[in-house]
Coordinates of C-alpha atoms and ligand atoms in Angstrom, one line a residue:
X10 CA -62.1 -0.3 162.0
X11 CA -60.5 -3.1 163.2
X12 CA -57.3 -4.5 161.3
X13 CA -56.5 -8.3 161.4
X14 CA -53.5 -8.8 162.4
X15 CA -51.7 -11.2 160.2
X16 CA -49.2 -13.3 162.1
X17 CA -47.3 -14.7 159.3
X18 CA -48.1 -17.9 160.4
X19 CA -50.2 -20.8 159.5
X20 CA -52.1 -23.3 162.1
X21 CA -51.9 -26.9 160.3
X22 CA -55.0 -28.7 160.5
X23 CA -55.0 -32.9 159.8
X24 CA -58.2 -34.2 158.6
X25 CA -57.7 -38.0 157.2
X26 CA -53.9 -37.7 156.4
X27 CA -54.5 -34.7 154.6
X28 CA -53.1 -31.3 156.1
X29 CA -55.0 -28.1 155.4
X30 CA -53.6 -24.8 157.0
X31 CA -55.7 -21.6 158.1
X32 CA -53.8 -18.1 159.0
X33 CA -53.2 -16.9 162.3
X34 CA -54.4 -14.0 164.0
X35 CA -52.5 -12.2 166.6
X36 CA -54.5 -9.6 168.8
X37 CA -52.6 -6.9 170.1
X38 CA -52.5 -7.8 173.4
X39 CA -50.7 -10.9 171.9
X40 CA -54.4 -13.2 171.5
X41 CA -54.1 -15.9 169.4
X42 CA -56.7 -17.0 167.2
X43 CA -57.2 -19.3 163.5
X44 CA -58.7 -18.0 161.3
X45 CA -61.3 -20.7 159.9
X46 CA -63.3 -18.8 157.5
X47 CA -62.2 -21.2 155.0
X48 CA -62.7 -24.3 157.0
X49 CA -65.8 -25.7 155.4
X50 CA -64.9 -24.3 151.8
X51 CA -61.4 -26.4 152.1
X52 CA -62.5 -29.3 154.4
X53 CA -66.3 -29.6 154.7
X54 CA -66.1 -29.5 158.3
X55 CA -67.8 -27.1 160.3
X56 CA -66.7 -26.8 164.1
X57 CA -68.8 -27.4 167.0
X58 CA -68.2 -25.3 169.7
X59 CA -71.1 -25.3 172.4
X60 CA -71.8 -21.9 174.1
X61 CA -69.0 -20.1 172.0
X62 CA -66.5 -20.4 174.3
X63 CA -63.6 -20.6 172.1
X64 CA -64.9 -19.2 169.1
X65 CA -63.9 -15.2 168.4
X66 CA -66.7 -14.2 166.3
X67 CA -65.3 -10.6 165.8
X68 CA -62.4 -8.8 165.9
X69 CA -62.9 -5.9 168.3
X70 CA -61.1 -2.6 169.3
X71 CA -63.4 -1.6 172.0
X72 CA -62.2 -3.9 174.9
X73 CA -59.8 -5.9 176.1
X74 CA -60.3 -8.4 178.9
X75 CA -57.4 -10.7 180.6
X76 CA -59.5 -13.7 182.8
X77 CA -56.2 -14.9 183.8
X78 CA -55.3 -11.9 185.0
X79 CA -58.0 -10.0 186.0
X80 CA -57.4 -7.4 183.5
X81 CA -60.3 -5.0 182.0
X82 CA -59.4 -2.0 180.0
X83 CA -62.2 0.4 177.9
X84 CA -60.4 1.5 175.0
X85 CA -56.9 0.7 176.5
X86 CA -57.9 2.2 179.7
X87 CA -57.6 -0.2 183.0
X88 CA -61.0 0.2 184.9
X89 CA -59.7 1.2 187.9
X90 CA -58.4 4.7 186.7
X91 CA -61.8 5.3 184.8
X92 CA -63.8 4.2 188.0
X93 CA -61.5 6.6 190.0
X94 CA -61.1 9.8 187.6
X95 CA -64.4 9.2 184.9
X96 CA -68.1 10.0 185.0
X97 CA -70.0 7.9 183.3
X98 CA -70.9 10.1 180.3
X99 CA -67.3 10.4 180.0
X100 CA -66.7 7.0 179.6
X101 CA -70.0 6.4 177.2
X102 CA -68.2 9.1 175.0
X103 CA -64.8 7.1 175.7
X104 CA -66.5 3.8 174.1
X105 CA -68.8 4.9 171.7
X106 CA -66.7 7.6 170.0
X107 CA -63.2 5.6 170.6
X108 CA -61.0 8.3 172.7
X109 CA -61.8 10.5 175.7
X110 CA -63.6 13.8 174.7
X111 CA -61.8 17.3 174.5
X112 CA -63.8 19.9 176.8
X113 CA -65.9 20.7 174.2
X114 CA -67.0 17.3 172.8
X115 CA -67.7 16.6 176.6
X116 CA -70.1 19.6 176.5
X117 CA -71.4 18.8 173.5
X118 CA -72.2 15.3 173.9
X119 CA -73.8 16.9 177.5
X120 CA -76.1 19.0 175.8
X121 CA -76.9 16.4 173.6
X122 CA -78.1 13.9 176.3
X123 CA -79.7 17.5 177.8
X124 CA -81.6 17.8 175.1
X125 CA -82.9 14.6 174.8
X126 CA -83.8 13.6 178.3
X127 CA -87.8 14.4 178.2
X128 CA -90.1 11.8 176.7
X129 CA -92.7 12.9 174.3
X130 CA -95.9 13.1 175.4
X131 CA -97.1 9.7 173.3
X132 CA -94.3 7.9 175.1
X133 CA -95.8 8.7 178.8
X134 CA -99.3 7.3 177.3
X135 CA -97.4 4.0 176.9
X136 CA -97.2 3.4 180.3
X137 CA -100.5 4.0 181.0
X138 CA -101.2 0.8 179.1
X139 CA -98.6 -1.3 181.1
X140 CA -99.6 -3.4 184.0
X141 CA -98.1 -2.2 187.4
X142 CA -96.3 -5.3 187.9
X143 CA -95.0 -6.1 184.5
X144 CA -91.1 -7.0 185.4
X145 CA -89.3 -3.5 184.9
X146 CA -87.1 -5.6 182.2
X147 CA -90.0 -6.2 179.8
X148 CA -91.4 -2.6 180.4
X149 CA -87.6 -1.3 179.2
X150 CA -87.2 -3.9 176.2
X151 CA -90.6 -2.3 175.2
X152 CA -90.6 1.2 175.0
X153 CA -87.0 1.0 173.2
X154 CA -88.5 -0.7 170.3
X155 CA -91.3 1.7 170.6
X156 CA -89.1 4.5 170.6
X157 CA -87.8 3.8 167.4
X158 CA -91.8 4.9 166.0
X159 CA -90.7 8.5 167.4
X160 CA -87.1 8.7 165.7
X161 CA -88.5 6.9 161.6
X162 CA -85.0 7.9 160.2
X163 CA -83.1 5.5 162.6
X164 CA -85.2 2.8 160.5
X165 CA -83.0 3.6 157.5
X166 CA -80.1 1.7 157.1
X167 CA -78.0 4.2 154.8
X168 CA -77.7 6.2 158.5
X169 CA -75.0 8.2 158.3
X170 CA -72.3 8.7 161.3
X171 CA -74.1 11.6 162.6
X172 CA -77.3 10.2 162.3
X173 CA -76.2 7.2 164.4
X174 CA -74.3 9.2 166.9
X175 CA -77.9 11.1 167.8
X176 CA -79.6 7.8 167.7
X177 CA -76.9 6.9 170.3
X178 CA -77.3 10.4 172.3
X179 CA -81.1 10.0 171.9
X180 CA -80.9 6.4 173.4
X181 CA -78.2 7.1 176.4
X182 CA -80.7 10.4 177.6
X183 CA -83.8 8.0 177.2
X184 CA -83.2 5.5 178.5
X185 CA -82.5 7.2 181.7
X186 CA -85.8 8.7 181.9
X187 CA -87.9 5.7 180.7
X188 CA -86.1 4.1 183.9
X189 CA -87.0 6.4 186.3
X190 CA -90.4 6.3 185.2
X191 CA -91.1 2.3 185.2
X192 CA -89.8 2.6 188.9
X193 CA -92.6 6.1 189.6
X194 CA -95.2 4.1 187.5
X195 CA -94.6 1.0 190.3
X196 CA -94.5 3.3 193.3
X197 CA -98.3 4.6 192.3
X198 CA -96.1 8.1 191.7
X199 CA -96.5 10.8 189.0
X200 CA -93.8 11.4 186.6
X201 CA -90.7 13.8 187.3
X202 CA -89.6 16.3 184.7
X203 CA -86.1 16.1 183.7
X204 CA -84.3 19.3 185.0
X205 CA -81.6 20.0 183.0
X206 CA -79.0 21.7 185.5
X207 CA -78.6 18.4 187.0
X208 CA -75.8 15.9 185.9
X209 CA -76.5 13.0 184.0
X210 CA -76.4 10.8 187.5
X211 CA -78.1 13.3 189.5
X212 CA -80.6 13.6 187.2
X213 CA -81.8 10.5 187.5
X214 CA -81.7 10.0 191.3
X215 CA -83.8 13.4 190.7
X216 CA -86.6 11.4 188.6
X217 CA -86.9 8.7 190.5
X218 CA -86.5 10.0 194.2
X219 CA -87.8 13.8 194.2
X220 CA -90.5 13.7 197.0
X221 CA -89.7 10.1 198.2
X222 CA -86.2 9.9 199.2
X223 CA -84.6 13.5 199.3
X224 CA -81.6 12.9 201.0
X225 CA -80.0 10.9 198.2
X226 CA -80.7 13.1 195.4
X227 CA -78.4 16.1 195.0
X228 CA -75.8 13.5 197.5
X229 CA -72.4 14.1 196.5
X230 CA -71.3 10.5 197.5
X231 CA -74.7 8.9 196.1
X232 CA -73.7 10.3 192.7
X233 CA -70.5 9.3 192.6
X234 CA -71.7 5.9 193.8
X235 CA -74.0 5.9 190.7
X236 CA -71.7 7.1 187.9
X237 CA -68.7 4.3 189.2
X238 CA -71.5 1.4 189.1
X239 CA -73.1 2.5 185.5
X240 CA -69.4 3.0 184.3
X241 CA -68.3 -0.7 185.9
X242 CA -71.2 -1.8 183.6
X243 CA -70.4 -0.2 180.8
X244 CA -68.8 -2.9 178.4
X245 CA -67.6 -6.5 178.9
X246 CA -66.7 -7.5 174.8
X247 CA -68.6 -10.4 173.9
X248 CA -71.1 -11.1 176.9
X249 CA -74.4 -12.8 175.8
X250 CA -75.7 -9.2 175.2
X251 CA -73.2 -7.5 173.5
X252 CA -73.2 -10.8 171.1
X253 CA -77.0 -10.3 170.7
X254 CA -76.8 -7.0 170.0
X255 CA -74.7 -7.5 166.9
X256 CA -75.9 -10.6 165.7
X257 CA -79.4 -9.0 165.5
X258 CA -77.5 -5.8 164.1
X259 CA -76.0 -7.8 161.8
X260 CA -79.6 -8.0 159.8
X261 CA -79.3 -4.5 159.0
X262 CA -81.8 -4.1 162.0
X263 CA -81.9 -0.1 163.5
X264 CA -80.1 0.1 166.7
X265 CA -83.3 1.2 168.8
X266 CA -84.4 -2.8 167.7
X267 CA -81.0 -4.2 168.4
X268 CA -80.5 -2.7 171.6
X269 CA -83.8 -3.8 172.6
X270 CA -82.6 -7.0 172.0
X271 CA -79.8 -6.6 174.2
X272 CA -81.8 -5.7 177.1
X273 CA -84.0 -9.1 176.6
X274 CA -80.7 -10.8 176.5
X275 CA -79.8 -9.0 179.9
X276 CA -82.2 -10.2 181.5
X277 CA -81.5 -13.6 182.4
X278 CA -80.0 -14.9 186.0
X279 CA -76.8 -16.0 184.7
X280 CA -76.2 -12.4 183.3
X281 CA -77.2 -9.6 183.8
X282 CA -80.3 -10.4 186.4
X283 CA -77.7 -12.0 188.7
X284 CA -77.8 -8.7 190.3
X285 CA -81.2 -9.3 191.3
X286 CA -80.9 -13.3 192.3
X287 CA -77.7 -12.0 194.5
X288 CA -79.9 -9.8 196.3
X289 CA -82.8 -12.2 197.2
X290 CA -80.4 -14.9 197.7
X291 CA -78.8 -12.7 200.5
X292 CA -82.1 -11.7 202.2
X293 CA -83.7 -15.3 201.5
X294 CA -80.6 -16.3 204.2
X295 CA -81.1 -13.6 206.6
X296 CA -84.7 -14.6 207.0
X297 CA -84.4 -18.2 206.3
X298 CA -82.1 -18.5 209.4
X299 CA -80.6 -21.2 207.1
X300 CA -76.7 -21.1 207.6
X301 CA -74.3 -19.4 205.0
X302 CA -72.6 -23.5 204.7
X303 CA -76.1 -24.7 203.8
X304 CA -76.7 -22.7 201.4
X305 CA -73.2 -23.0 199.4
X306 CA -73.3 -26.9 200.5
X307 CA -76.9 -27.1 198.5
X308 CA -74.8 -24.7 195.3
X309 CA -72.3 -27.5 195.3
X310 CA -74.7 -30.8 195.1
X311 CA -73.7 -32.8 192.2
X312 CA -76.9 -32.3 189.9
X313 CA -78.0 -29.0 191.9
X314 CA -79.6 -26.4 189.8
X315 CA -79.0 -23.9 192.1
X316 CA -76.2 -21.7 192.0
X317 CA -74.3 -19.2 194.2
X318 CA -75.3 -16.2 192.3
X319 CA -72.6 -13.5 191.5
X320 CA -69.6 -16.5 191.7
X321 CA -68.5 -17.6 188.7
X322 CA -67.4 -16.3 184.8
X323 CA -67.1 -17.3 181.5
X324 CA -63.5 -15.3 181.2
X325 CA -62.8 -14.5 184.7
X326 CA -60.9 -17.4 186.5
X327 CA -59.3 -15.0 188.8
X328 CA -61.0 -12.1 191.1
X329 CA -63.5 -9.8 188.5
X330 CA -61.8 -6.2 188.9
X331 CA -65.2 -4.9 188.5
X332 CA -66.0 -6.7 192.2
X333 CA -62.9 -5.3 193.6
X334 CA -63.4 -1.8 193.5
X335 CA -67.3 -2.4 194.0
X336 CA -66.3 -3.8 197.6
X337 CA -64.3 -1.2 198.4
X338 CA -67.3 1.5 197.1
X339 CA -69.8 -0.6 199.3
X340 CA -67.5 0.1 202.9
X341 CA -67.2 3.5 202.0
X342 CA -70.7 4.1 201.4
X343 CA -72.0 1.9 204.3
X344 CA -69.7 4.4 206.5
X345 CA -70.6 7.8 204.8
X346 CA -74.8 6.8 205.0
X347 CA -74.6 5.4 208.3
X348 CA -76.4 2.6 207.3
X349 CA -76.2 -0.7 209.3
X350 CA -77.0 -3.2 206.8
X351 CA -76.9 -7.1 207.7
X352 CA -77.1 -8.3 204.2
X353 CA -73.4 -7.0 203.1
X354 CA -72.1 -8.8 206.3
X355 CA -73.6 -11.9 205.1
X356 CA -72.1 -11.4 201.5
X357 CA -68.7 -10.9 203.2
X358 CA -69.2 -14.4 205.0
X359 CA -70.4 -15.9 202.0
X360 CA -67.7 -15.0 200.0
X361 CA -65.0 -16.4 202.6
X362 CA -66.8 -19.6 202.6
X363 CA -67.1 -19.9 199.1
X364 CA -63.4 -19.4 199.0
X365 CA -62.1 -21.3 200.7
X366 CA -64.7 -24.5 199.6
X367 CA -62.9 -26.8 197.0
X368 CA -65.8 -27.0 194.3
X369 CA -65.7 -23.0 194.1
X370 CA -61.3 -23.5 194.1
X371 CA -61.3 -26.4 191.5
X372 CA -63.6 -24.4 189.4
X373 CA -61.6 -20.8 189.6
X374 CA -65.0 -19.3 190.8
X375 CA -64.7 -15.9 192.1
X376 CA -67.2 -13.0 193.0
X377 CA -67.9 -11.4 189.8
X378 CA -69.2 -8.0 189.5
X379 CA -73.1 -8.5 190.3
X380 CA -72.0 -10.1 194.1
X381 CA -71.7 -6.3 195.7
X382 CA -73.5 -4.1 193.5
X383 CA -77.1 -4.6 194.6
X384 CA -75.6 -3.9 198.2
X385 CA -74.7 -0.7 196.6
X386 CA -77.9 0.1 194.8
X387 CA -79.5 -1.3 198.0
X388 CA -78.2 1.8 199.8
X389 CA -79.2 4.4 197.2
X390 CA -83.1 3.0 197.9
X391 CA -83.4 1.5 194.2
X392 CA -85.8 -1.0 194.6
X393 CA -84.4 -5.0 193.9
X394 CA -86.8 -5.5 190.7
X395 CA -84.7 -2.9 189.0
X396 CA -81.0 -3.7 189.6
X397 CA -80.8 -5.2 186.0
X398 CA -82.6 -1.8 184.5
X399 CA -79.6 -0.2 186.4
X400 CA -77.1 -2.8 184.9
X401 CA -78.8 -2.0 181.2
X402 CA -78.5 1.8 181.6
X403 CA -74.8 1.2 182.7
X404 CA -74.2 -1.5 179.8
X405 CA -75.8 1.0 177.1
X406 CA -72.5 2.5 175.3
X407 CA -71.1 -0.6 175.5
X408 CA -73.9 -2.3 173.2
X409 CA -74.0 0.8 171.3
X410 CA -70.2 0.8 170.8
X411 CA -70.2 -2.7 169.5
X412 CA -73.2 -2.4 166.7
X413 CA -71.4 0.4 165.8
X414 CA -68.3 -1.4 165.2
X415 CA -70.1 -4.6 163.2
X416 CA -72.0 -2.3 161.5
X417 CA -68.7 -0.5 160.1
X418 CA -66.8 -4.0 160.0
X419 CA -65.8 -5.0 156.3
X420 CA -67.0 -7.8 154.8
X421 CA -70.2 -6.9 156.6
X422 CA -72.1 -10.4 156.5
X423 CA -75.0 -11.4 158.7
X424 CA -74.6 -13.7 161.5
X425 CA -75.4 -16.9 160.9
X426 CA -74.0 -19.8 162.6
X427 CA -74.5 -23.3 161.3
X428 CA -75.4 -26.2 163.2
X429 CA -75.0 -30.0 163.4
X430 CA -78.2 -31.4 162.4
X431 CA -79.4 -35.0 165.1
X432 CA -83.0 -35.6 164.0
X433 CA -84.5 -38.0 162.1
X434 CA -83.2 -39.4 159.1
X435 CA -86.2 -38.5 156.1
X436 CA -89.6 -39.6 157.1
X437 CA -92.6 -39.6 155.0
X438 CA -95.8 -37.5 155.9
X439 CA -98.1 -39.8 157.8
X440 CA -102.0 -38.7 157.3
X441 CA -103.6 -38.4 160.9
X442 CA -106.0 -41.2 160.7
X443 CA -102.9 -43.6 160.3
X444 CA -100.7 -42.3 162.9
X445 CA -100.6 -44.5 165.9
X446 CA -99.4 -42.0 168.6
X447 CA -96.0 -43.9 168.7
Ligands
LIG524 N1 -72.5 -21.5 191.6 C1 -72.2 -22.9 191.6 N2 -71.6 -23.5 190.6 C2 -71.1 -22.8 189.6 C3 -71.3 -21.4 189.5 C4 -72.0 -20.8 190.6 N3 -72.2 -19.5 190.6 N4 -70.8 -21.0 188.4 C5 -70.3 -22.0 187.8 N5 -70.5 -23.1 188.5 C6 -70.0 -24.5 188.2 C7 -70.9 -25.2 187.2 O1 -72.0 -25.9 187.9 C8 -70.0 -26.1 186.5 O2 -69.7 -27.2 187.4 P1 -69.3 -28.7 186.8 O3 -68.0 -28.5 186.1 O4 -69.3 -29.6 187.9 O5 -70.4 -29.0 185.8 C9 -68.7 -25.3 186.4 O6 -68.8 -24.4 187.5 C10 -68.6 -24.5 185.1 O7 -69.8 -23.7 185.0 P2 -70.4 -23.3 183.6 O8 -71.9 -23.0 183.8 O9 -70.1 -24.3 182.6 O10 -69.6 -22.0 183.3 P3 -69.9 -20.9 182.3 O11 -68.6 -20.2 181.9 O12 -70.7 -21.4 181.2 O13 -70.9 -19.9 183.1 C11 -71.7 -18.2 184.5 C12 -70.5 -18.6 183.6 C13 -71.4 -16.7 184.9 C14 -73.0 -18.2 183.7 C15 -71.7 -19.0 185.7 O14 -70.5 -18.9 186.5 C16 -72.9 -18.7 186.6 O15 -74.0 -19.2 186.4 N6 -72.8 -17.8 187.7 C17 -73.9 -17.4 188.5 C18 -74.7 -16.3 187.7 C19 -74.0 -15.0 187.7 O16 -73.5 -14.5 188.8 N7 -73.9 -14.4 186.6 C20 -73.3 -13.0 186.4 C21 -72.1 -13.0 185.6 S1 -71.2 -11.5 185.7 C22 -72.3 -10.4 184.9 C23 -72.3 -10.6 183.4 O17 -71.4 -10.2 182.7 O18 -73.3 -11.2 182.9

């Protein structure tokens, strides 16, 4: 569990010549932070702090993030060393049980996520009852709730460690397969057996490509491709899902529910289904004809709702790491396929333009991690739709990681922010025939 660092130090606070002062936290990577749980209680003030963005809401010992920098570390690990050396189950053991696995925890945790790769029988009928183009998102948010019906002793609260570490094993194998199959249900194809001599990564290009796209399946480079995208995803602290994941957590709700969450949370454009908007963006400009300047000078408007999709961060204000080392995966792939693809060319002009404009410079907004990866998913013949399934299967031990850590976190109090209320002062009930419609 996480310890709070007490600085020693107090942060004075003036309301109305009075001086109130709150402790300050230190992080160990030298973040500073108030501590204003006793705010209201001393001062009956609240603060108002739109979109979070200087509000801590946790103290957290999964991962640390530098924006200024371009720093991102799992567990005290830089990225770049685990996207070089790891495997993605590597690194979901890394983050969910808090240290890189011995041999034999490696195996075991393996033969965990073996075991529980096939779907039960009741789970395929589910699909049956989905419509073929229901977004791959809903189908996903969907049968995790679901799955919690096949696992009833997740639904207890008083889980134990070991129970939630299966729940977690159960969720990383299944959610896999569920994936593959929302993609073979919108191809018109049957279902493909897990086959459990196959890695994790391989497995999965197994279930969704066996008899369509054979030359990707058992690819060296197309799984190493895969494992250093899911384990780019894997955790970003306090993004919109991680948040939503505990604060529904935080209601005692079982993590199948939570994570479910999550994935709704995912979903949007401005997180995790930039992946998606990056990729149509690219090809609306290859077909539109319209010039790269265009489209960044119509991103740039003043009022404009559109936005150049995988720019921009909440923490980054310098290059994402994440993007970095995706670039460099997408040449490397382009080269070992042999494929010839115009869209990456246009990302790379896009990019240059973007930064060298002034409203992308002013603002610090850089190519974050969604700019490159479709390219990349592009090239392993996963179909656009399901870029931000691909993004939830990476982000997974992440989510889990962080509902396990609220869930252990002491005083464990629901979340529950207030508000600032703007309406109407108290109005009496009006019966209908009186009301005049103003
Ligand atoms: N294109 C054009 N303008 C932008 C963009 C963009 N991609 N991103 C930010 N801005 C502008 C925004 O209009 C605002 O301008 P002004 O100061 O004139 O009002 C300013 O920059 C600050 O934007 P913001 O929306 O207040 O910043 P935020 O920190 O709330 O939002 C963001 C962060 C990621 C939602 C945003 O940069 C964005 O919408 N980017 C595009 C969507 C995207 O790529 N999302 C994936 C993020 S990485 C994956 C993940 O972790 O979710």
């Amino acid at each position: 569990m996480a310890e709070i660092l007490a600085a020693g130090e107090k942060v004075k606070i003036k309301f109305s010549e009075k001086e109130f002062s709150f402790p300050a936290i230190i992080g160990t990577e030298g973040e500073r932070a108030v501590d204003i749980s006793e705010l209201r209680a001393q001062t009956s003030h609240i603060t108002y702090d739109p979109g979070y963005a200087n509000t801590g809401a946790c103290l957290s010992s999964i991962t640390f993030i530098d924006g200024e920098k371009g720093i991102l570390r799992y567990r005290g690990i830089p990225i770049e060393q685990l996207a070089e050396r790891s495997t993605f189950v590597e690194t979901s053991h890394l983050l969910i049980h808090g240290k890189l696995p011995t041999q034999k925890e490696l195996s075991q945790f393996s033969q965990k996520l073996t075991e529980h790769a096939p779907l039960h029988e009741d789970v395929k009928k589910i699909f049956s009852g989905i419509p073929k183009e229901t977004h791959p998102m809903a189908t996903l948010s969907g049968m995790v709730s679901f799955l919690s019906g096949f696992y009833p002793t997740s639904l207890d609260p008083k889980q134990d460690e070991a129970q939630i570490n299966e729940s977690a094993a159960q969720l990383i194998s299944k959610v896999r397969t569920i994936a593959a199959y929302i993609y073979r249900k919108s191809v018109g194809e049957s279902f493909v057996p897990p086959n459990d001599t196959y890695s994790y990564c391989a497995n999965f290009l197994h279930m969704m490509f066996s008899g369509r796209k054979e030359k990707y399946i058992l690819n060296e480079e197309a799984v190493k491709a895969l494992n250093l995208l899911l384990i780019l995803h894997a955790d970003h602290e306090q993004n919109c899902s991680a948040s939503t994941v505990r604060l529904v957590g935080s209601s005692r709700t079982n993590l199948f529910a939570s994570i479910a969450a999550g994935i709704c949370a995912l979903w949007g454009p401005l997180h995790g289904g930039a992946n998606q908007e990056v990729m149509e963006m690219l090809e609306q400009i290859h077909t539109s004809g319209k010039g790269i300047e265009d489209y960044i000078r119509m991103a740039t408007e003043p009022k404009s709702q559109l936005r150049l999709f995988g720019f921009g961060h909440r923490v980054y204000k310098t290059y994402d790491p994440r993007a970095k080392v995706i670039k460099d995966a997408c040449y490397r792939l382009i080269e070992k396929f042999g494929v010839n693809d115009p869209l990456l060319e246009i990302a790379l002009k896009l990019e240059r333009a973007a930064l060298k404009n002034e409203f992308f410079i002013t603002r610090h907004l850089y190519p974050n991690v969604d700019f490159y990866s479709g390219i990349i998913y592009k090239i392993l013949g996963i179909p656009t739709n399901m870029f931000t399934v691909m993004f939830a299967i990476g982000r997974l031990p992440g989510w889990i990681a962080h509902w396990k850590e609220m869930r252990d976190f002491k005083p464990a109090r629901i979340g529950r922010p207030r508000q600032i209320y703007t309406g109407r002062l108290k109005t009496d009930y009006v019966p209908i025939e009186a009301r005049t419609g103003t």
